[in-house]
JSON list of C-alpha atoms in Angstrom, two decimals:
[
{"chain": "U", "resi": 130, "resn": "MET", "atom": "CA", "xyz": [-5.01, -119.45, -111.85]},
{"chain": "U", "resi": 131, "resn": "LYS", "atom": "CA", "xyz": [-6.88, -116.95, -109.74]},
{"chain": "U", "resi": 132, "resn": "ILE", "atom": "CA", "xyz": [-7.44, -117.94, -106.12]},
{"chain": "U", "resi": 133, "resn": "SER", "atom": "CA", "xyz": [-11.01, -117.74, -104.81]},
{"chain": "U", "resi": 134, "resn": "PHE", "atom": "CA", "xyz": [-13.05, -118.81, -101.78]},
{"chain": "U", "resi": 135, "resn": "ILE", "atom": "CA", "xyz": [-16.74, -119.63, -101.33]},
{"chain": "U", "resi": 136, "resn": "ASN", "atom": "CA", "xyz": [-17.22, -116.73, -98.90]},
{"chain": "U", "resi": 137, "resn": "ASP", "atom": "CA", "xyz": [-15.36, -114.57, -96.36]},
{"chain": "U", "resi": 138, "resn": "ILE", "atom": "CA", "xyz": [-15.85, -117.05, -93.53]},
{"chain": "U", "resi": 139, "resn": "ALA", "atom": "CA", "xyz": [-14.32, -119.85, -95.59]},
{"chain": "U", "resi": 140, "resn": "PHE", "atom": "CA", "xyz": [-11.43, -117.56, -96.42]},
{"chain": "U", "resi": 141, "resn": "ILE", "atom": "CA", "xyz": [-10.82, -116.56, -92.78]},
{"chain": "U", "resi": 142, "resn": "LYS", "atom": "CA", "xyz": [-10.92, -120.18, -91.63]},
{"chain": "U", "resi": 143, "resn": "SER", "atom": "CA", "xyz": [-8.42, -121.09, -94.32]},
{"chain": "U", "resi": 144, "resn": "LEU", "atom": "CA", "xyz": [-6.18, -118.20, -93.34]},
{"chain": "U", "resi": 145, "resn": "LYS", "atom": "CA", "xyz": [-6.32, -119.20, -89.66]},
{"chain": "U", "resi": 146, "resn": "LYS", "atom": "CA", "xyz": [-5.17, -122.71, -90.60]},
{"chain": "U", "resi": 147, "resn": "GLY", "atom": "CA", "xyz": [-2.07, -121.21, -92.18]},
{"chain": "U", "resi": 148, "resn": "ASN", "atom": "CA", "xyz": [-3.06, -121.78, -95.79]},
{"chain": "U", "resi": 149, "resn": "SER", "atom": "CA", "xyz": [-0.48, -119.92, -97.89]},
{"chain": "U", "resi": 150, "resn": "LYS", "atom": "CA", "xyz": [-3.01, -119.55, -100.74]},
{"chain": "U", "resi": 151, "resn": "ALA", "atom": "CA", "xyz": [-5.32, -117.67, -98.40]},
{"chain": "U", "resi": 152, "resn": "PHE", "atom": "CA", "xyz": [-2.53, -115.30, -97.45]},
{"chain": "U", "resi": 153, "resn": "THR", "atom": "CA", "xyz": [-1.63, -114.77, -101.12]},
{"chain": "U", "resi": 154, "resn": "TYR", "atom": "CA", "xyz": [-5.30, -114.02, -101.80]},
{"chain": "U", "resi": 155, "resn": "LEU", "atom": "CA", "xyz": [-5.32, -111.48, -98.95]},
{"chain": "U", "resi": 156, "resn": "VAL", "atom": "CA", "xyz": [-2.31, -109.65, -100.34]},
{"chain": "U", "resi": 157, "resn": "GLU", "atom": "CA", "xyz": [-3.60, -109.67, -103.91]},
{"chain": "U", "resi": 158, "resn": "GLN", "atom": "CA", "xyz": [-6.99, -108.31, -102.88]},
{"chain": "U", "resi": 159, "resn": "TYR", "atom": "CA", "xyz": [-5.89, -105.56, -100.51]},
{"chain": "U", "resi": 160, "resn": "HIS", "atom": "CA", "xyz": [-2.24, -104.59, -101.00]},
{"chain": "U", "resi": 161, "resn": "HIS", "atom": "CA", "xyz": [-2.85, -101.89, -103.60]},
{"chain": "U", "resi": 162, "resn": "ARG", "atom": "CA", "xyz": [-5.85, -100.35, -101.82]},
{"chain": "U", "resi": 163, "resn": "LEU", "atom": "CA", "xyz": [-4.09, -100.29, -98.45]},
{"chain": "U", "resi": 164, "resn": "CYS", "atom": "CA", "xyz": [-0.97, -98.75, -99.97]},
{"chain": "U", "resi": 165, "resn": "ASN", "atom": "CA", "xyz": [-3.12, -95.97, -101.45]},
{"chain": "U", "resi": 166, "resn": "TYR", "atom": "CA", "xyz": [-4.74, -95.43, -98.07]},
{"chain": "U", "resi": 167, "resn": "ALA", "atom": "CA", "xyz": [-1.39, -95.40, -96.24]},
{"chain": "U", "resi": 168, "resn": "TYR", "atom": "CA", "xyz": [0.07, -93.02, -98.83]},
{"chain": "U", "resi": 169, "resn": "GLY", "atom": "CA", "xyz": [-2.76, -90.61, -98.10]},
{"chain": "U", "resi": 170, "resn": "LEU", "atom": "CA", "xyz": [-1.63, -90.61, -94.46]},
{"chain": "U", "resi": 171, "resn": "VAL", "atom": "CA", "xyz": [2.16, -90.37, -94.82]},
{"chain": "U", "resi": 172, "resn": "ASN", "atom": "CA", "xyz": [2.59, -88.93, -98.33]},
{"chain": "U", "resi": 173, "resn": "ASP", "atom": "CA", "xyz": [5.61, -91.20, -98.83]},
{"chain": "U", "resi": 174, "resn": "LYS", "atom": "CA", "xyz": [5.48, -94.21, -101.19]},
{"chain": "U", "resi": 175, "resn": "ASP", "atom": "CA", "xyz": [8.23, -96.24, -99.50]},
{"chain": "U", "resi": 176, "resn": "VAL", "atom": "CA", "xyz": [6.90, -95.63, -95.99]},
{"chain": "U", "resi": 177, "resn": "SER", "atom": "CA", "xyz": [3.34, -96.47, -97.06]},
{"chain": "U", "resi": 178, "resn": "GLU", "atom": "CA", "xyz": [4.52, -99.80, -98.49]},
{"chain": "U", "resi": 179, "resn": "ASP", "atom": "CA", "xyz": [6.46, -100.54, -95.29]},
{"chain": "U", "resi": 180, "resn": "ILE", "atom": "CA", "xyz": [3.35, -99.83, -93.24]},
{"chain": "U", "resi": 181, "resn": "VAL", "atom": "CA", "xyz": [1.21, -102.18, -95.31]},
{"chain": "U", "resi": 182, "resn": "GLN", "atom": "CA", "xyz": [3.88, -104.87, -95.25]},
{"chain": "U", "resi": 183, "resn": "ASN", "atom": "CA", "xyz": [3.93, -104.67, -91.44]},
{"chain": "U", "resi": 184, "resn": "VAL", "atom": "CA", "xyz": [0.13, -104.99, -91.40]},
{"chain": "U", "resi": 185, "resn": "PHE", "atom": "CA", "xyz": [0.25, -108.21, -93.42]},
{"chain": "U", "resi": 186, "resn": "ILE", "atom": "CA", "xyz": [3.08, -109.64, -91.32]},
{"chain": "U", "resi": 187, "resn": "LYS", "atom": "CA", "xyz": [1.17, -108.96, -88.09]},
{"chain": "U", "resi": 188, "resn": "ILE", "atom": "CA", "xyz": [-2.03, -110.44, -89.49]},
{"chain": "U", "resi": 189, "resn": "TRP", "atom": "CA", "xyz": [-0.18, -113.62, -90.47]},
{"chain": "U", "resi": 190, "resn": "LYS", "atom": "CA", "xyz": [1.40, -113.90, -87.03]},
{"chain": "U", "resi": 191, "resn": "LYS", "atom": "CA", "xyz": [-1.92, -113.32, -85.25]},
{"chain": "U", "resi": 192, "resn": "ARG", "atom": "CA", "xyz": [-4.14, -115.16, -87.75]},
{"chain": "U", "resi": 193, "resn": "LYS", "atom": "CA", "xyz": [-5.28, -117.79, -85.25]},
{"chain": "U", "resi": 194, "resn": "ALA", "atom": "CA", "xyz": [-6.89, -115.08, -83.11]},
{"chain": "U", "resi": 195, "resn": "LEU", "atom": "CA", "xyz": [-9.08, -113.77, -85.95]},
{"chain": "U", "resi": 196, "resn": "LYS", "atom": "CA", "xyz": [-12.82, -114.24, -85.54]},
{"chain": "U", "resi": 197, "resn": "ASP", "atom": "CA", "xyz": [-14.51, -116.22, -88.30]},
{"chain": "U", "resi": 198, "resn": "ASP", "atom": "CA", "xyz": [-17.12, -113.50, -88.90]},
{"chain": "U", "resi": 199, "resn": "ILE", "atom": "CA", "xyz": [-14.70, -110.54, -88.78]},
{"chain": "U", "resi": 200, "resn": "ASN", "atom": "CA", "xyz": [-15.33, -107.64, -91.16]},
{"chain": "U", "resi": 201, "resn": "LEU", "atom": "CA", "xyz": [-12.03, -108.07, -92.93]},
{"chain": "U", "resi": 202, "resn": "LYS", "atom": "CA", "xyz": [-12.02, -104.79, -94.86]},
{"chain": "U", "resi": 203, "resn": "ASN", "atom": "CA", "xyz": [-12.63, -102.70, -91.75]},
{"chain": "U", "resi": 204, "resn": "TYR", "atom": "CA", "xyz": [-10.06, -104.71, -89.85]},
{"chain": "U", "resi": 205, "resn": "LEU", "atom": "CA", "xyz": [-7.40, -104.12, -92.51]},
{"chain": "U", "resi": 206, "resn": "TYR", "atom": "CA", "xyz": [-8.03, -100.38, -92.70]},
{"chain": "U", "resi": 207, "resn": "LYS", "atom": "CA", "xyz": [-7.99, -100.07, -88.92]},
{"chain": "U", "resi": 208, "resn": "SER", "atom": "CA", "xyz": [-4.76, -102.08, -88.78]},
{"chain": "U", "resi": 209, "resn": "THR", "atom": "CA", "xyz": [-3.17, -99.82, -91.39]},
{"chain": "U", "resi": 210, "resn": "TYR", "atom": "CA", "xyz": [-4.28, -96.76, -89.46]},
{"chain": "U", "resi": 211, "resn": "ASN", "atom": "CA", "xyz": [-2.84, -98.17, -86.22]},
{"chain": "U", "resi": 212, "resn": "GLU", "atom": "CA", "xyz": [0.43, -98.95, -87.97]},
{"chain": "U", "resi": 213, "resn": "PHE", "atom": "CA", "xyz": [0.51, -95.36, -89.22]},
{"chain": "U", "resi": 214, "resn": "ILE", "atom": "CA", "xyz": [0.07, -94.11, -85.65]},
{"chain": "U", "resi": 215, "resn": "ASP", "atom": "CA", "xyz": [2.95, -96.31, -84.49]},
{"chain": "U", "resi": 216, "resn": "HIS", "atom": "CA", "xyz": [5.14, -94.98, -87.27]},
{"chain": "U", "resi": 217, "resn": "TYR", "atom": "CA", "xyz": [4.20, -91.38, -86.52]},
{"chain": "U", "resi": 218, "resn": "ARG", "atom": "CA", "xyz": [5.02, -91.75, -82.83]},
{"chain": "U", "resi": 219, "resn": "LYS", "atom": "CA", "xyz": [8.47, -93.08, -83.67]},
{"chain": "U", "resi": 220, "resn": "ILE", "atom": "CA", "xyz": [9.40, -90.02, -85.72]},
{"chain": "U", "resi": 221, "resn": "ARG", "atom": "CA", "xyz": [7.61, -87.37, -83.63]},
{"chain": "U", "resi": 222, "resn": "PRO", "atom": "CA", "xyz": [6.89, -86.81, -79.94]},
{"chain": "U", "resi": 223, "resn": "VAL", "atom": "CA", "xyz": [3.56, -88.38, -78.98]},
{"chain": "U", "resi": 224, "resn": "PHE", "atom": "CA", "xyz": [2.08, -85.04, -77.93]},
{"chain": "U", "resi": 225, "resn": "SER", "atom": "CA", "xyz": [2.51, -83.59, -81.41]},
{"chain": "U", "resi": 226, "resn": "LEU", "atom": "CA", "xyz": [0.02, -86.05, -82.87]},
{"chain": "U", "resi": 227, "resn": "GLU", "atom": "CA", "xyz": [-2.85, -83.68, -82.38]},
{"chain": "U", "resi": 228, "resn": "LYS", "atom": "CA", "xyz": [-6.19, -85.00, -81.16]},
{"chain": "U", "resi": 229, "resn": "ILE", "atom": "CA", "xyz": [-8.00, -83.47, -84.10]},
{"chain": "U", "resi": 230, "resn": "HIS", "atom": "CA", "xyz": [-6.02, -85.67, -86.51]},
{"chain": "U", "resi": 231, "resn": "ILE", "atom": "CA", "xyz": [-7.15, -88.80, -84.67]},
{"chain": "U", "resi": 232, "resn": "GLU", "atom": "CA", "xyz": [-10.78, -87.65, -84.63]},
{"chain": "U", "resi": 233, "resn": "SER", "atom": "CA", "xyz": [-10.72, -86.76, -88.31]},
{"chain": "U", "resi": 234, "resn": "LEU", "atom": "CA", "xyz": [-9.15, -90.06, -89.30]},
{"chain": "U", "resi": 235, "resn": "SER", "atom": "CA", "xyz": [-11.77, -92.02, -87.38]},
{"chain": "U", "resi": 236, "resn": "LEU", "atom": "CA", "xyz": [-14.42, -90.62, -89.74]},
{"chain": "U", "resi": 237, "resn": "PHE", "atom": "CA", "xyz": [-13.12, -92.53, -92.75]},
{"chain": "U", "resi": 238, "resn": "VAL", "atom": "CA", "xyz": [-10.83, -95.23, -91.40]},
{"chain": "U", "resi": 239, "resn": "GLU", "atom": "CA", "xyz": [-13.67, -97.78, -91.54]},
{"chain": "U", "resi": 240, "resn": "GLU", "atom": "CA", "xyz": [-14.49, -97.17, -95.20]},
{"chain": "U", "resi": 241, "resn": "ASP", "atom": "CA", "xyz": [-14.53, -100.45, -97.10]},
{"chain": "U", "resi": 242, "resn": "SER", "atom": "CA", "xyz": [-12.39, -99.24, -99.98]},
{"chain": "U", "resi": 243, "resn": "GLY", "atom": "CA", "xyz": [-9.77, -96.66, -100.84]},
{"chain": "U", "resi": 244, "resn": "ASN", "atom": "CA", "xyz": [-12.13, -94.83, -103.20]},
{"chain": "U", "resi": 245, "resn": "SER", "atom": "CA", "xyz": [-13.55, -92.50, -100.58]},
{"chain": "U", "resi": 246, "resn": "LEU", "atom": "CA", "xyz": [-10.07, -91.45, -99.47]},
{"chain": "U", "resi": 247, "resn": "GLU", "atom": "CA", "xyz": [-9.05, -90.73, -103.04]},
{"chain": "U", "resi": 248, "resn": "LYS", "atom": "CA", "xyz": [-12.16, -88.59, -103.51]},
{"chain": "U", "resi": 249, "resn": "LEU", "atom": "CA", "xyz": [-11.34, -86.63, -100.35]},
{"chain": "U", "resi": 250, "resn": "LEU", "atom": "CA", "xyz": [-7.77, -86.03, -101.53]},
{"chain": "U", "resi": 251, "resn": "LEU", "atom": "CA", "xyz": [-9.07, -84.75, -104.86]},
{"chain": "U", "resi": 252, "resn": "GLU", "atom": "CA", "xyz": [-11.52, -82.48, -103.05]},
{"chain": "U", "resi": 253, "resn": "VAL", "atom": "CA", "xyz": [-8.71, -80.96, -100.96]},
{"chain": "U", "resi": 254, "resn": "LYS", "atom": "CA", "xyz": [-6.54, -80.39, -104.05]},
{"chain": "U", "resi": 255, "resn": "LYS", "atom": "CA", "xyz": [-9.49, -78.88, -105.90]},
{"chain": "U", "resi": 256, "resn": "GLU", "atom": "CA", "xyz": [-10.19, -76.36, -103.12]},
{"chain": "U", "resi": 257, "resn": "ILE", "atom": "CA", "xyz": [-6.51, -75.41, -102.92]},
{"chain": "U", "resi": 258, "resn": "GLU", "atom": "CA", "xyz": [-6.58, -74.74, -106.67]},
{"chain": "U", "resi": 259, "resn": "ASN", "atom": "CA", "xyz": [-9.63, -72.51, -106.15]},
{"chain": "U", "resi": 260, "resn": "LEU", "atom": "CA", "xyz": [-7.80, -70.23, -103.68]},
{"chain": "U", "resi": 261, "resn": "PRO", "atom": "CA", "xyz": [-7.12, -66.64, -104.79]},
{"chain": "U", "resi": 262, "resn": "PRO", "atom": "CA", "xyz": [-3.88, -66.67, -106.85]},
{"chain": "U", "resi": 263, "resn": "LYS", "atom": "CA", "xyz": [-1.65, -64.90, -104.30]},
{"chain": "U", "resi": 264, "resn": "CYS", "atom": "CA", "xyz": [-3.04, -66.95, -101.40]},
{"chain": "U", "resi": 265, "resn": "LYS", "atom": "CA", "xyz": [-2.51, -70.19, -103.29]},
{"chain": "U", "resi": 266, "resn": "GLN", "atom": "CA", "xyz": [1.03, -69.27, -104.29]},
{"chain": "U", "resi": 267, "resn": "ALA", "atom": "CA", "xyz": [2.09, -68.30, -100.75]},
{"chain": "U", "resi": 268, "resn": "PHE", "atom": "CA", "xyz": [0.31, -71.30, -99.25]},
{"chain": "U", "resi": 269, "resn": "LEU", "atom": "CA", "xyz": [1.93, -73.85, -101.58]},
{"chain": "U", "resi": 270, "resn": "LEU", "atom": "CA", "xyz": [5.39, -72.30, -101.23]},
{"chain": "U", "resi": 271, "resn": "SER", "atom": "CA", "xyz": [5.03, -72.63, -97.46]},
{"chain": "U", "resi": 272, "resn": "LYS", "atom": "CA", "xyz": [3.19, -75.89, -96.96]},
{"chain": "U", "resi": 273, "resn": "GLN", "atom": "CA", "xyz": [4.22, -77.85, -100.04]},
{"chain": "U", "resi": 274, "resn": "GLU", "atom": "CA", "xyz": [7.68, -76.50, -100.88]},
{"chain": "U", "resi": 275, "resn": "GLY", "atom": "CA", "xyz": [8.67, -75.92, -97.24]},
{"chain": "U", "resi": 276, "resn": "LEU", "atom": "CA", "xyz": [9.92, -72.34, -97.67]},
{"chain": "U", "resi": 277, "resn": "THR", "atom": "CA", "xyz": [10.03, -70.02, -94.67]},
{"chain": "U", "resi": 278, "resn": "ASN", "atom": "CA", "xyz": [7.98, -66.83, -94.64]},
{"chain": "U", "resi": 279, "resn": "ILE", "atom": "CA", "xyz": [11.18, -64.81, -95.12]},
{"chain": "U", "resi": 280, "resn": "GLU", "atom": "CA", "xyz": [12.12, -66.89, -98.17]},
{"chain": "U", "resi": 281, "resn": "ILE", "atom": "CA", "xyz": [8.62, -66.50, -99.60]},
{"chain": "U", "resi": 282, "resn": "SER", "atom": "CA", "xyz": [8.76, -62.78, -98.96]},
{"chain": "U", "resi": 283, "resn": "GLU", "atom": "CA", "xyz": [12.00, -62.49, -100.93]},
{"chain": "U", "resi": 284, "resn": "TYR", "atom": "CA", "xyz": [10.78, -64.79, -103.69]},
{"chain": "U", "resi": 285, "resn": "LEU", "atom": "CA", "xyz": [7.48, -62.95, -104.22]},
{"chain": "U", "resi": 286, "resn": "GLY", "atom": "CA", "xyz": [8.82, -59.50, -103.49]},
{"chain": "U", "resi": 287, "resn": "ILE", "atom": "CA", "xyz": [6.27, -58.79, -100.77]},
{"chain": "U", "resi": 288, "resn": "SER", "atom": "CA", "xyz": [6.48, -58.13, -97.02]},
{"chain": "U", "resi": 289, "resn": "ILE", "atom": "CA", "xyz": [6.61, -60.93, -94.46]},
{"chain": "U", "resi": 290, "resn": "LYS", "atom": "CA", "xyz": [3.35, -59.61, -93.02]},
{"chain": "U", "resi": 291, "resn": "SER", "atom": "CA", "xyz": [1.73, -59.97, -96.45]},
{"chain": "U", "resi": 292, "resn": "VAL", "atom": "CA", "xyz": [2.98, -63.56, -96.68]},
{"chain": "U", "resi": 293, "resn": "GLU", "atom": "CA", "xyz": [1.51, -64.35, -93.26]},
{"chain": "U", "resi": 294, "resn": "GLY", "atom": "CA", "xyz": [-1.75, -62.70, -94.31]},
{"chain": "U", "resi": 295, "resn": "HIS", "atom": "CA", "xyz": [-2.03, -64.76, -97.49]},
{"chain": "U", "resi": 296, "resn": "ILE", "atom": "CA", "xyz": [-1.33, -68.04, -95.66]},
{"chain": "U", "resi": 297, "resn": "THR", "atom": "CA", "xyz": [-3.78, -67.20, -92.87]},
{"chain": "U", "resi": 298, "resn": "LYS", "atom": "CA", "xyz": [-6.42, -66.29, -95.46]},
{"chain": "U", "resi": 299, "resn": "ALA", "atom": "CA", "xyz": [-5.80, -69.56, -97.30]},
{"chain": "U", "resi": 300, "resn": "PHE", "atom": "CA", "xyz": [-6.36, -71.59, -94.12]},
{"chain": "U", "resi": 301, "resn": "SER", "atom": "CA", "xyz": [-9.47, -69.58, -93.33]},
{"chain": "U", "resi": 302, "resn": "ILE", "atom": "CA", "xyz": [-10.95, -70.19, -96.78]},
{"chain": "U", "resi": 303, "resn": "LEU", "atom": "CA", "xyz": [-10.13, -73.90, -96.72]},
{"chain": "U", "resi": 304, "resn": "ARG", "atom": "CA", "xyz": [-11.68, -74.37, -93.28]},
{"chain": "U", "resi": 305, "resn": "LYS", "atom": "CA", "xyz": [-14.93, -72.94, -94.67]},
{"chain": "U", "resi": 306, "resn": "THR", "atom": "CA", "xyz": [-14.95, -74.74, -98.01]},
{"chain": "U", "resi": 307, "resn": "LEU", "atom": "CA", "xyz": [-13.88, -78.22, -96.88]},
{"chain": "U", "resi": 308, "resn": "ASP", "atom": "CA", "xyz": [-16.33, -80.48, -95.08]},
{"chain": "U", "resi": 309, "resn": "LYS", "atom": "CA", "xyz": [-15.30, -82.31, -91.89]},
{"chain": "U", "resi": 310, "resn": "LYS", "atom": "CA", "xyz": [-13.84, -85.36, -93.62]},
{"chain": "U", "resi": 311, "resn": "SER", "atom": "CA", "xyz": [-11.93, -83.37, -96.23]},
{"chain": "U", "resi": 312, "resn": "HIS", "atom": "CA", "xyz": [-10.65, -81.02, -93.55]},
{"chain": "U", "resi": 313, "resn": "GLY", "atom": "CA", "xyz": [-9.23, -84.00, -91.67]},
{"chain": "U", "resi": 314, "resn": "ILE", "atom": "CA", "xyz": [-7.34, -85.09, -94.78]},
{"chain": "U", "resi": 315, "resn": "PHE", "atom": "CA", "xyz": [-6.13, -81.52, -95.26]},
{"chain": "U", "resi": 316, "resn": "LEU", "atom": "CA", "xyz": [-4.67, -81.45, -91.75]},
{"chain": "U", "resi": 317, "resn": "LEU", "atom": "CA", "xyz": [-2.89, -84.74, -92.35]},
{"chain": "U", "resi": 318, "resn": "LEU", "atom": "CA", "xyz": [-1.40, -83.61, -95.66]},
{"chain": "U", "resi": 319, "resn": "PHE", "atom": "CA", "xyz": [0.05, -80.49, -94.10]},
{"chain": "U", "resi": 320, "resn": "ARG", "atom": "CA", "xyz": [0.49, -81.65, -90.48]},
{"chain": "U", "resi": 321, "resn": "SER", "atom": "CA", "xyz": [4.24, -81.03, -90.45]},
{"chain": "U", "resi": 322, "resn": "ASN", "atom": "CA", "xyz": [3.81, -77.36, -91.32]},
{"chain": "U", "resi": 323, "resn": "LEU", "atom": "CA", "xyz": [0.64, -76.29, -89.51]},
{"chain": "U", "resi": 324, "resn": "VAL", "atom": "CA", "xyz": [2.46, -73.40, -87.84]},
{"chain": "U", "resi": 325, "resn": "SER", "atom": "CA", "xyz": [3.70, -70.71, -90.22]},
{"chain": "U", "resi": 326, "resn": "LYS", "atom": "CA", "xyz": [7.47, -70.54, -90.26]},
{"chain": "U", "resi": 327, "resn": "THR", "atom": "CA", "xyz": [9.19, -67.23, -89.78]},
{"chain": "U", "resi": 328, "resn": "THR", "atom": "CA", "xyz": [12.87, -68.20, -89.73]}
]
């Protein structure tokens, strides 16, 4: 039997009282969407599920502090985003989490569903596919496959300078073709390889 509540306020009040059915309802309604959102941030299925699990655990522990009229969807997305930040800081020095990533994320973190994020991801992939063939090939070998510029040079049979030129051109084109939100997603997808590798 599907669990339902009269309205959001009734649901929040029930959750605050420790009603297990309310918590089950919360997970059923938002687990999949939050996992999709988290995956867009970390690009790792297991990590994204861990992040969302931590979000639900923290909400349960702090449920009594929730306001009755809270915008639950925004709260959940913000909580997932904050959990992502905590995870990122554990695996990388704090200073490497560039300010532009935070600013870009803030543009869509309050969206009330995962649909907008999925659309942005598709837009980024579409623009990458539209890159000139050589630019796209060098870019994907570097940023997606993790090859160094020397390895790409040997693989494609071109000079290292040509590899650098193709990757630089790809970034330049994408900066122009992607809008601000999509560009933020682009930076997150390739944040670990923003600097071209030469060794």
